Structure formats: structure tokens, C-alpha cells
Amino acid sequence: MGTQKKIACIGAGYVGGPTMAVIAYKNPKCVVTVVDINQERIDVWNSDTLPVYEPGLNEIVKKVRGKNLFFSTDVDKAIAENDIIFIAVNTPTKDYGVGQNMAADLQHWETIARQIRDVATSDKIIVEKSTLPVKTAEAMEIILNTGSDFHFEVISNPEFLAEGTAVSDLLDPDRVLIGSRETESGQKAKNELFEIYSAWVPEEKIITTNTFSAELSKLVSNAFLAQRVSSINAISAVCEATGADVQEVSKAVGADSRIGSKFLNASVGFGGSCFRKDILNLVYICHMNHLHEVATYFENIINMNHFQMQRFVDNVVRSMFNTVAGRKICIFGCAFKADTDDVRDSPAIPVAQTLIAEKAKLVISDPKAMDNMKEVLGDPKNVDFVADPYEAAKDSHAILIITEWPVYSTLDYQKLFDVMVKPAYLFDGRNMVNRNACFNIGFNVHSIGKKALIH
Ligand code: NAD
Ligand code: UGA
């Protein structure tokens, strides 16, 4: 039993690696090869320490690597030898030229399309795994099928995994989305992909659409998720001003089954490599279609996120008598969310940068993401990285909780208070601590979306 296919994936990043590991694990008769131009990354995928930290991933990779999952830098060989080629390369926001700071940068994408066309010696199914603007599949088909003896069918299969829960999201997805053309070859390609996923995903969870709908649905999903975070963050500001409690409001509002309770946790702001980039991508598509009001509507999700981060750090400076120059401030958490070492677009970055500009001495602590944060900040003077939270907090004036690592709920805040300079401040950007207990210990407590508790 089980389908037998030869599958390649170009791009061994956060998406390509885990997605292919699960496909190989659930389809033992398929041979899956993941390729990347980054030799170092491939070497790490082939080592005992994987390049991405994801709970459960190591175990799965160990079971299949060397059996039916392979990592390599030989992109040409992978293209030539495989029938189904997933593309999971990065599609960042363009930082030059037309559409700068808004459109998706499709240079890697285009390069690969041409490479596939030049190297292929048989027909192929090309699967868009990366998040892309609507109509990219169509553009890719034009590049691929111009001047080639073979047929290339491009289908869209966007990925919905979230970092930190990638393995469980892949093993038990809410849905798998496959967008294809209505043509015979489009339907045949769709069925091939359907067979791969139906090895473990219930068929009713595999949604099939046309290609444009699949491409757009991915951007819309991220926009709607980010919109919920920006909505509750906007309300957190209203709560702080009025004495309402954002967690109580979230609970009351989310109890309406039409609204739902997930993704209503107020925070310093959303981060990650995708929300901002994908909303900008959607905004650009709207502008290109002369839908400027729609563009503005979605752009405001990002504006609100920026406002929230700035509001948080402004409150730190303002509450500490308008100056943090020379004072030690401790940041708990720099990953953009818990259970990942990823700091891309993390709210910790603008918070740290603002405090550095204010001449504060920073100590950053995080269970997994300190090395990545060091790289982003460029290891400037006045920033130390200390793994142990109690060591990190020593002689500091304030603790800022930026990431929702569960450990920050269970720390001994009396012990932390004892080693800090007084008055000691606690800025809880994730509502992690028992604020009344911390206030009673002696902290001035500023929780996101709640009235501050000041001695
Ligand atoms: P990533 O940066 O972690 O990995 C992309 C990889 O592609 C890199 O290792 C890079 O070296 C490789 N690459 C680039 N050009 C190449 C080429 N020409 N040939 C071979 N390899 C090449 O990116 P990611 O986070 O995995 O995201 C990939 C795509 O998936 C993006 O479009 C993203 O929006 C989307 N996505 C990401 C997530 C996530 O959680 N990170 C979730 C869903 C969708
Ligand atoms: C998000 C989506 O959840 C995935 O479905 C999607 O595949 C992925 O983007 C992508 O396209 O890259 P991810 O960015 O990994 O996944 O993480 P999320 O769990 O969505 O969190 C994003 C940010 O929002 C984090 O900074 C998180 O802390 C923040 N957040 C989330 C809140 O501030 N409050 C919430 O209630 C939920």
C-alpha cells in the first residue's frame, strides 16, 4: 500500500525541511529529496542538530533521513530525477525597484523556473509551496512552457504551518489546500498531490480550488490572523485607558462561537517572517487592481502593529521617569513567539533598538533565540546575552516580557525582585505573570491591556 512517487523540494528552510520530512514519513514508498543552494544549511540538515528548532521534528527526521528523505545541494540533479517538484524558497518583500517595500520579491522564484525548464528531461508537476502573489502559477507556466519540449503543470499548495507547532500542524492540519487548473493535465496533477496528502490527512480536509483561489486564500488567511491580533492589540490600548482588562474582554468576546476564542491574546505586536510580508503582498495586489480603499483597509493591520510596539516601548521609557540612559533593562524573550528560535520581525527587535537608542544597557535572555538575535542586532556595545533569567535580571531596573515562553509564568519573581535595583519595574507584554502577586512583592507592574499597578 501507499503511493510511490519521486518528489523533490527546492528550498530547505522552515517550510521545505519539516514539510518534506512529514511527507516522507507518511509516504514510506515515496523518495523525497530536499535541495538548497545553501551548503551550510544542507550540512546541518544532514547532522544531528537541525537548522530549525521545532518540537518533534528531530524524531521524524531521524526516522526517515537516509531511507526515503535526502538533503542535497545538487539542484539540477533533483530537478532532472524527480517528477513532482515542490518549491519552498523564500519570497521576501522586495527592497528595490518597482513595488519596493511592498511587492513580493520573486527573483528566486523566476530563477528556479528557468532552471527547471533548462534542466528537465521529462514532464513535471511543479508545486508552489512558497507564499506567492495571485497569478504567479500562471506566470510560471508561461516561463516553463516557453521553448520547452516538455509539459510543466504548476499547481498551488500553500503551507499553513505555524512555527513552533510545525510538526503537529503538518501531522494534523485544519486543511490542505490544492489549487489547480480545470484542464485534464491540471486535474491529473491535483490528483497526484491529493494521493500524497491522503496518506494521512482525512479527505474531507483536503480542499481543492482553482489556482488563483488557492494563491489568494493563503494571503487572506495570514491577513485575517494578523487582523485579529491587531484588533485585540488596539483594544488593549483602550483597556489601559479605561480600566477594562483585555484578557476579560478577549474571553467575553471570544465566547461568541461566531467570533471564536483563538488568536485574541494581546501582545507587544505580532512578528514572524510572514504576516507583515504577506499583508504587504496583498496590499500591493489591491493597488495593482486599483482597489486603493481595500489596500488601505489591510495596510492598517500593519500600522496598528507598529503602533502597539512603539506604544509598549514608549510606556517603558515614560514610566521610568522619561530616561533609561545608563540603566540596565532586562528583556525576557526575543523569539517572535514561543517554541521557536526565529527572531525574524520579532517585536523584540524594535523594542531593543529603541532602548539602545535611549542609551539603556540591555540584557537579553531567551531559551532558544539568543544567537539569532545577536546576529540581527550586530552584537552592539551595551547589549549582553544571558541565558539564565535570574542572572540576566541582576542589577536591572526593569524586566520586559516580550515572548510568551511558558517559563516566564513560572519564574520565582520574589527571587528576581531581590536581585534588581529598586524601584523595580515589570512590563509584561504577554500577560504571563500573576500581576497582583508581583505587585505585592514590590514590583511596579505594567501589563499589556490592563491598568498599571504602581506603588
Ligand atoms: P527560508 O528562508 O527559511 O528558506 C528558504 C530556502 O530557500 C533557503 O534555505 C534558501 O537558501 C533557499 N533558496 C533560495 N533560492 C534558492 C534557489 N534558487 N535554489 C535552491 N534553494 C534556494 O524560508 P521559509 O520560512 O521556509 O519560507 C519559504 C516560503 O514559505 C515563503 O514563501 C514563506 O512565506 C512561506 N511560508 C513560511 C512559513 C513559515 O512558518 N516560515 C509558513 C508558511 C509559508
Ligand atoms: C503564521 C500563521 O499562523 C500560519 O498559519 C502561517 O502558515 C504562517 O504564519 C506563515 O505563513 O508563515 P507564525 O508566523 O509561525 O504562523 O506564527 P503565529 O502563531 O501565527 O504567530 C504570529 C505572531 O502573532 C507571533 O508573534 C505571535 O506571538 C503573535 N500572536 C499570535 C499574538 O500576539 N497574539 C495571538 O493571539 C496570536
XYZ file of C-alpha atoms and ligand atoms in Angstrom:
536
model
C 0.000 0.000 0.000
C 0.973 3.657 -0.263
C 1.824 5.837 -3.184
C 5.212 5.604 -4.928
C 6.468 8.914 -6.234
C 9.724 10.722 -6.844
C 9.500 14.071 -5.126
C 11.950 16.952 -4.866
C 11.678 20.156 -2.880
C 13.728 23.232 -3.730
C 14.334 25.265 -0.564
C 15.333 23.597 2.709
C 14.083 26.277 5.087
C 11.461 26.421 7.820
C 8.843 25.148 5.382
C 10.726 22.890 2.965
C 12.524 20.818 5.630
C 9.647 19.993 8.015
C 7.029 19.626 5.251
C 9.102 17.157 3.289
C 10.095 15.257 6.431
C 6.409 14.658 7.189
C 5.576 13.755 3.568
C 8.424 11.217 3.568
C 7.421 9.867 6.993
C 3.795 9.350 5.954
C 4.624 8.027 2.463
C 7.392 5.483 3.033
C 7.308 4.411 -0.628
C 7.934 7.952 -1.895
C 11.525 9.107 -2.227
C 11.870 12.743 -1.219
C 14.939 14.885 -1.918
C 15.243 18.361 -0.429
C 17.750 20.647 -2.125
C 19.100 24.099 -1.368
C 21.846 26.360 -2.690
C 22.965 26.956 0.883
C 25.624 24.287 1.545
C 25.822 25.104 5.248
C 22.081 24.640 5.679
C 22.129 21.281 3.914
C 25.095 20.145 6.023
C 23.134 20.971 9.152
C 20.040 19.111 7.891
C 22.359 16.120 7.472
C 23.747 16.499 11.011
C 22.393 15.741 14.477
C 21.407 19.362 15.090
C 18.726 20.504 12.684
C 18.773 24.093 11.356
C 15.290 24.858 12.697
C 14.082 24.231 16.209
C 10.673 22.556 16.067
C 9.304 20.246 18.759
C 9.041 16.691 17.394
C 10.968 17.361 14.178
C 14.194 15.677 15.193
C 12.420 12.403 15.889
C 10.701 12.346 12.488
C 13.820 13.334 10.559
C 15.828 10.624 12.316
C 13.273 8.012 11.241
C 13.352 8.867 7.529
C 16.654 10.578 6.720
C 18.854 8.322 4.618
C 15.893 5.995 3.963
C 13.425 7.960 1.847
C 14.396 11.538 2.771
C 17.613 13.083 1.460
C 19.163 16.545 1.720
C 21.495 17.759 -1.007
C 22.804 20.847 -2.809
C 22.531 19.252 -6.243
C 19.521 21.201 -7.509
C 19.964 20.204 -11.164
C 20.037 16.513 -10.322
C 16.933 16.837 -8.167
C 15.089 18.569 -10.999
C 16.188 16.021 -13.581
C 15.419 12.930 -11.497
C 12.069 13.791 -9.916
C 8.535 14.043 -11.290
C 6.970 16.291 -8.656
C 8.900 19.380 -7.650
C 7.806 21.464 -4.680
C 9.218 24.960 -4.487
C 9.621 26.338 -0.974
C 12.114 29.142 -1.466
C 11.857 32.431 0.401
C 9.687 35.161 -1.092
C 10.600 38.264 0.936
C 9.275 41.765 0.444
C 11.036 43.471 -2.442
C 13.570 46.023 -1.181
C 14.350 47.653 -4.515
C 12.749 48.964 -7.693
C 9.095 48.801 -8.662
C 6.916 47.808 -5.704
C 9.778 48.415 -3.235
C 8.816 47.626 0.393
C 5.510 46.100 -0.678
C 5.552 43.609 -3.550
C 6.934 40.086 -3.136
C 10.473 39.642 -4.436
C 10.130 36.858 -6.967
C 13.753 36.692 -8.124
C 14.463 33.271 -6.562
C 11.211 32.039 -7.985
C 11.951 33.177 -11.514
C 15.499 31.782 -11.374
C 14.127 28.393 -10.417
C 11.500 28.404 -13.168
C 14.217 28.973 -15.746
C 16.497 26.394 -14.152
C 13.743 23.758 -14.218
C 12.994 24.490 -17.855
C 16.679 24.269 -18.806
C 17.458 21.108 -16.845
C 14.293 18.992 -17.160
C 14.333 15.945 -19.397
C 10.693 14.934 -18.814
C 7.268 16.388 -17.933
C 6.951 17.708 -14.363
C 4.392 18.778 -11.829
C 5.553 21.962 -10.143
C 4.024 22.669 -6.727
C 4.009 26.195 -5.324
C 4.672 25.764 -1.606
C 6.015 29.267 -1.054
C 3.515 32.056 -0.434
C 3.095 33.988 -3.667
C 1.045 36.722 -5.298
C -2.090 35.633 -7.135
C -1.323 34.593 -10.704
C 2.260 33.512 -10.021
C 1.431 29.975 -11.142
C 0.191 31.377 -14.429
C 3.363 33.440 -14.917
C 5.494 30.449 -14.041
C 3.739 28.243 -16.556
C 4.493 30.775 -19.262
C 8.207 30.778 -18.395
C 8.347 26.999 -18.091
C 6.393 26.083 -21.169
C 8.004 28.604 -23.499
C 10.584 26.857 -25.707
C 10.478 23.539 -23.876
C 9.781 20.068 -25.276
C 8.102 19.022 -22.028
C 4.900 19.918 -20.224
C 5.007 21.635 -16.859
C 1.832 21.784 -14.793
C 2.006 24.331 -11.981
C -0.295 23.847 -9.015
C -0.661 25.832 -5.821
C -0.371 24.113 -2.450
C 0.231 26.871 0.109
C 1.518 25.930 3.534
C -0.339 26.910 6.709
C 2.032 25.581 9.372
C 2.972 27.922 12.181
C 6.457 27.935 13.646
C 6.812 26.214 16.984
C 3.938 23.881 16.119
C 5.097 22.933 12.621
C 5.113 19.185 13.203
C 1.682 18.959 14.824
C 0.265 21.369 12.219
C 1.634 19.143 9.460
C 0.508 15.888 11.056
C -2.949 17.167 11.875
C -3.724 20.143 9.616
C -7.013 22.070 9.697
C -6.940 21.761 5.933
C -4.676 21.110 2.977
C -5.316 23.376 0.022
C -4.660 22.369 -3.578
C -5.292 24.820 -6.399
C -5.155 23.585 -9.957
C -6.448 24.347 -13.425
C -9.658 22.820 -14.732
C -7.808 21.182 -17.646
C -7.154 17.455 -17.854
C -3.476 17.906 -17.004
C -4.420 20.252 -14.142
C -6.787 17.679 -12.665
C -4.222 14.904 -13.109
C -1.619 16.946 -11.220
C -4.141 17.727 -8.484
C -4.871 14.002 -8.070
C -1.160 13.217 -7.742
C -0.854 15.681 -4.864
C -4.141 14.511 -3.357
C -2.728 10.968 -3.194
C 0.344 12.143 -1.291
C -1.657 14.015 1.357
C -4.433 11.470 1.687
C -1.828 9.072 3.125
C -2.583 10.761 6.452
C -4.963 13.706 6.003
C -8.708 12.868 6.001
C -10.064 13.507 2.502
C -12.701 15.985 3.712
C -9.863 18.189 4.948
C -8.247 18.394 1.517
C -9.787 21.423 -0.179
C -9.429 21.768 -3.922
C -9.925 25.078 -5.727
C -8.753 26.850 -8.814
C -5.162 28.087 -8.728
C -5.977 31.750 -8.170
C -8.226 30.979 -5.192
C -5.532 28.865 -3.545
C -2.891 31.555 -4.007
C -5.192 34.264 -2.676
C -6.520 32.167 0.230
C -3.034 31.892 1.693
C -2.567 35.670 1.754
C -6.076 36.182 3.129
C -5.571 33.607 5.904
C -2.493 35.400 7.155
C -4.172 38.797 6.834
C -7.189 37.627 8.858
C -4.996 36.068 11.560
C -2.892 39.215 11.843
C -6.050 41.309 11.821
C -7.311 39.528 14.938
C -4.050 40.256 16.734
C -4.103 43.901 15.671
C -7.764 44.177 16.695
C -7.149 42.870 20.204
C -3.974 44.951 20.485
C -5.942 48.053 19.512
C -8.432 47.164 22.241
C -5.580 46.654 24.721
C -4.818 50.364 24.397
C -8.463 51.169 25.104
C -8.367 48.844 28.132
C -5.321 50.547 29.585
C -7.007 53.922 29.153
C -10.352 52.903 30.638
C -9.596 50.330 33.325
C -11.057 47.389 31.403
C -8.970 44.199 31.350
C -8.046 42.918 27.882
C -7.998 39.265 28.955
C -11.516 39.585 30.333
C -12.614 41.315 27.138
C -10.979 38.601 24.961
C -12.711 35.902 26.938
C -16.116 37.569 26.760
C -15.835 38.400 23.062
C -14.241 35.077 22.057
C -17.002 33.107 23.801
C -19.265 34.031 20.887
C -18.834 30.997 18.654
C -19.144 33.231 15.593
C -16.019 35.076 16.726
C -14.074 32.236 18.388
C -11.511 32.409 21.155
C -8.240 31.760 19.319
C -5.718 34.430 18.343
C -7.115 37.012 20.743
C -4.096 37.304 23.034
C -2.904 40.895 23.339
C 0.849 41.255 22.886
C 3.665 43.665 22.124
C 2.733 43.024 18.495
C 2.837 40.199 16.002
C 6.155 39.210 14.468
C 7.487 36.464 12.255
C 8.685 36.339 8.708
C 5.269 36.199 7.099
C 2.414 38.294 8.485
C 3.822 41.691 7.508
C 5.267 40.463 4.215
C 2.060 38.670 3.171
C -0.202 41.591 4.086
C 2.060 43.922 2.083
C 1.844 41.455 -0.773
C -1.977 41.619 -0.576
C -1.896 45.411 -0.305
C 0.235 45.581 -3.441
C -2.152 43.314 -5.351
C -5.037 45.608 -4.317
C -3.190 48.710 -5.530
C -2.312 46.996 -8.802
C -6.031 46.346 -9.289
C -6.919 49.970 -8.411
C -8.580 48.858 -5.170
C -6.889 51.522 -3.074
C -9.521 51.556 -0.301
C -9.153 47.801 0.133
C -5.375 48.249 0.239
C -5.669 50.889 2.972
C -8.007 48.654 4.962
C -5.437 45.843 5.122
C -2.434 48.140 5.491
C -3.906 49.410 8.745
C -3.318 45.977 10.295
C 0.401 46.657 9.944
C 0.092 50.274 11.089
C -1.685 49.119 14.248
C 1.044 46.551 14.888
C 3.709 49.222 14.607
C 1.713 51.477 16.931
C 1.474 48.684 19.516
C 5.227 48.012 19.589
C 6.004 51.706 19.819
C 3.353 52.225 22.485
C 4.868 49.436 24.580
C 8.411 50.759 24.497
C 7.315 54.404 24.888
C 5.482 53.337 28.038
C 8.695 51.770 29.375
C 10.637 54.997 28.942
C 7.811 57.228 30.183
C 7.144 55.116 33.271
C 10.808 55.125 34.242
C 10.884 58.930 34.616
C 11.494 59.542 30.910
C 15.047 58.311 30.951
C 16.615 54.878 30.764
C 20.086 56.123 29.808
C 22.760 54.061 31.564
C 20.140 51.895 33.301
C 20.143 48.153 32.957
C 16.994 46.740 31.366
C 16.347 43.063 31.009
C 14.425 41.632 28.055
C 12.812 38.227 28.591
C 12.270 36.607 25.210
C 13.461 37.718 21.798
C 11.951 34.972 19.597
C 8.923 36.282 17.693
C 6.832 33.670 19.526
C 7.391 30.798 21.931
C 8.871 27.453 20.886
C 10.979 28.812 18.073
C 14.474 30.236 17.714
C 13.260 32.518 14.911
C 13.586 36.267 15.516
C 12.523 37.458 12.062
C 10.397 40.594 12.516
C 10.246 39.888 16.258
C 8.764 42.750 18.299
C 11.872 42.353 20.484
C 13.908 43.968 17.698
C 12.254 47.435 17.617
C 11.912 47.342 21.407
C 15.645 46.618 21.810
C 16.634 49.131 19.143
C 14.573 51.897 20.745
C 16.101 51.199 24.154
C 19.607 51.088 22.677
C 18.910 54.490 21.089
C 17.785 55.662 24.549
C 21.242 54.600 25.789
C 19.960 51.841 28.076
C 22.166 48.848 28.926
C 20.308 45.786 27.690
C 20.480 42.210 28.853
C 18.588 39.835 26.589
C 17.558 36.370 27.724
C 15.790 33.694 25.662
C 15.695 29.885 25.836
C 16.433 29.391 22.125
C 16.786 32.566 20.094
C 19.776 34.467 21.519
C 22.203 33.546 18.737
C 19.797 34.719 16.047
C 19.099 37.944 17.947
C 22.849 38.592 18.293
C 23.138 38.376 14.543
C 20.250 40.803 13.973
C 21.478 43.403 16.449
C 25.051 43.015 15.266
C 26.243 42.452 18.850
C 26.401 46.170 19.714
C 28.018 47.646 22.793
C 25.711 47.842 25.804
C 23.883 44.612 24.947
C 24.599 41.392 26.827
C 23.034 37.993 26.252
C 22.491 35.875 29.358
C 20.632 32.569 29.266
C 19.735 32.295 32.944
C 16.850 34.719 33.705
C 17.956 35.222 37.318
C 21.492 36.141 36.219
C 20.064 38.337 33.479
C 17.877 40.290 35.889
C 20.708 41.004 38.340
C 21.110 44.769 38.943
C 18.482 45.641 36.370
C 15.825 48.312 36.807
C 13.175 46.642 34.690
C 12.141 43.322 33.203
C 10.308 43.371 29.869
C 8.482 40.175 28.841
C 8.297 40.124 25.057
C 7.911 36.432 24.135
C 5.299 34.095 25.606
C 7.743 31.343 26.644
C 5.815 29.397 29.335
C 8.845 29.532 31.630
C 8.191 33.239 32.248
C 4.967 32.317 34.073
C 6.741 30.002 36.455
C 9.816 32.029 37.448
C 10.319 32.966 41.098
C 9.506 36.679 40.861
C 10.477 37.268 44.514
C 13.951 35.969 43.688
C 14.087 38.221 40.628
C 12.868 41.246 42.595
C 15.520 40.655 45.231
C 18.387 40.995 42.743
C 17.008 44.080 40.981
C 17.543 47.809 41.578
C 14.556 49.483 43.271
C 12.055 50.727 42.269
C 11.794 47.591 40.150
C 9.540 47.558 37.080
C 7.870 44.685 35.316
C 6.482 45.323 31.822
C 4.523 42.243 30.892
C 3.968 42.366 27.137
C 2.239 38.970 27.086
C 0.211 38.824 30.290
C 2.327 35.975 31.600
C 2.718 36.822 35.281
C 0.404 36.857 38.272
C 0.344 40.635 38.379
C -1.206 41.034 41.813
C 1.391 38.698 43.337
C 4.187 40.610 41.599
C 2.763 43.929 42.783
C 2.640 42.573 46.336
C 6.296 41.519 46.046
C 7.088 45.158 45.298
C 7.183 45.469 41.501
C 5.526 48.304 39.634
C 3.573 46.159 37.166
C 2.601 47.291 33.668
C 0.638 44.543 31.921
C -0.475 44.900 28.331
C -4.154 45.875 28.190
C -4.543 46.362 31.950
C -4.371 49.293 34.305
C -0.835 49.654 35.678
C -0.218 48.680 39.326
C 2.120 51.337 40.748
C 3.457 51.720 44.291
P 13.572 30.160 4.489
O 14.287 31.427 4.218
O 13.678 29.526 5.844
O 14.034 29.041 3.439
C 14.083 29.262 2.054
C 15.262 28.475 1.499
O 15.245 28.582 0.063
C 16.632 28.992 1.934
O 17.342 27.957 2.606
C 17.322 29.404 0.620
O 18.720 29.148 0.609
C 16.595 28.544 -0.392
N 16.715 29.061 -1.754
C 16.525 30.333 -2.212
N 16.740 30.390 -3.531
C 17.076 29.133 -3.931
C 17.416 28.562 -5.188
N 17.449 29.321 -6.288
N 17.700 27.242 -5.227
C 17.673 26.479 -4.098
N 17.367 26.980 -2.884
C 17.067 28.289 -2.798
O 12.047 30.419 4.125
P 10.758 29.711 4.763
O 10.443 30.343 6.078
O 10.911 28.255 4.663
O 9.621 30.207 3.769
C 9.540 29.699 2.461
C 8.206 30.115 1.869
O 7.149 29.514 2.620
C 7.936 31.619 1.899
O 7.212 31.969 0.756
C 7.055 31.795 3.120
O 6.198 32.911 3.002
C 6.236 30.519 3.119
N 5.753 30.081 4.427
C 6.562 30.167 5.526
C 6.103 29.696 6.764
C 6.973 29.770 7.996
O 6.473 29.446 9.072
N 8.221 30.145 7.916
C 4.834 29.129 6.865
C 4.043 29.045 5.723
C 4.519 29.528 4.496
C 1.599 32.264 10.832
C 0.277 31.532 10.628
O -0.279 31.220 11.906
C 0.477 30.249 9.832
O -0.791 29.648 9.562
C 1.172 30.584 8.513
O 1.429 29.416 7.776
C 2.478 31.281 8.809
O 2.213 32.491 9.579
C 3.195 31.739 7.563
O 2.598 31.917 6.536
O 4.396 31.947 7.724
P 3.634 32.030 12.504
O 4.005 33.369 11.989
O 4.667 30.970 12.531
O 2.419 31.441 11.642
O 3.089 32.161 13.986
P 1.701 32.590 14.639
O 1.353 31.616 15.677
O 0.674 32.883 13.622
O 2.094 33.938 15.375
C 2.420 35.110 14.648
C 2.653 36.252 15.607
O 1.428 36.671 16.209
C 3.590 35.900 16.778
O 4.445 36.981 17.035
C 2.636 35.661 17.923
O 3.235 35.855 19.185
C 1.586 36.718 17.620
N 0.278 36.427 18.255
C -0.424 35.317 17.906
C -0.242 37.309 19.183
O 0.385 38.331 19.505
N -1.447 37.027 19.747
C -2.175 35.931 19.424
O -3.273 35.750 19.977
C -1.644 35.048 18.480
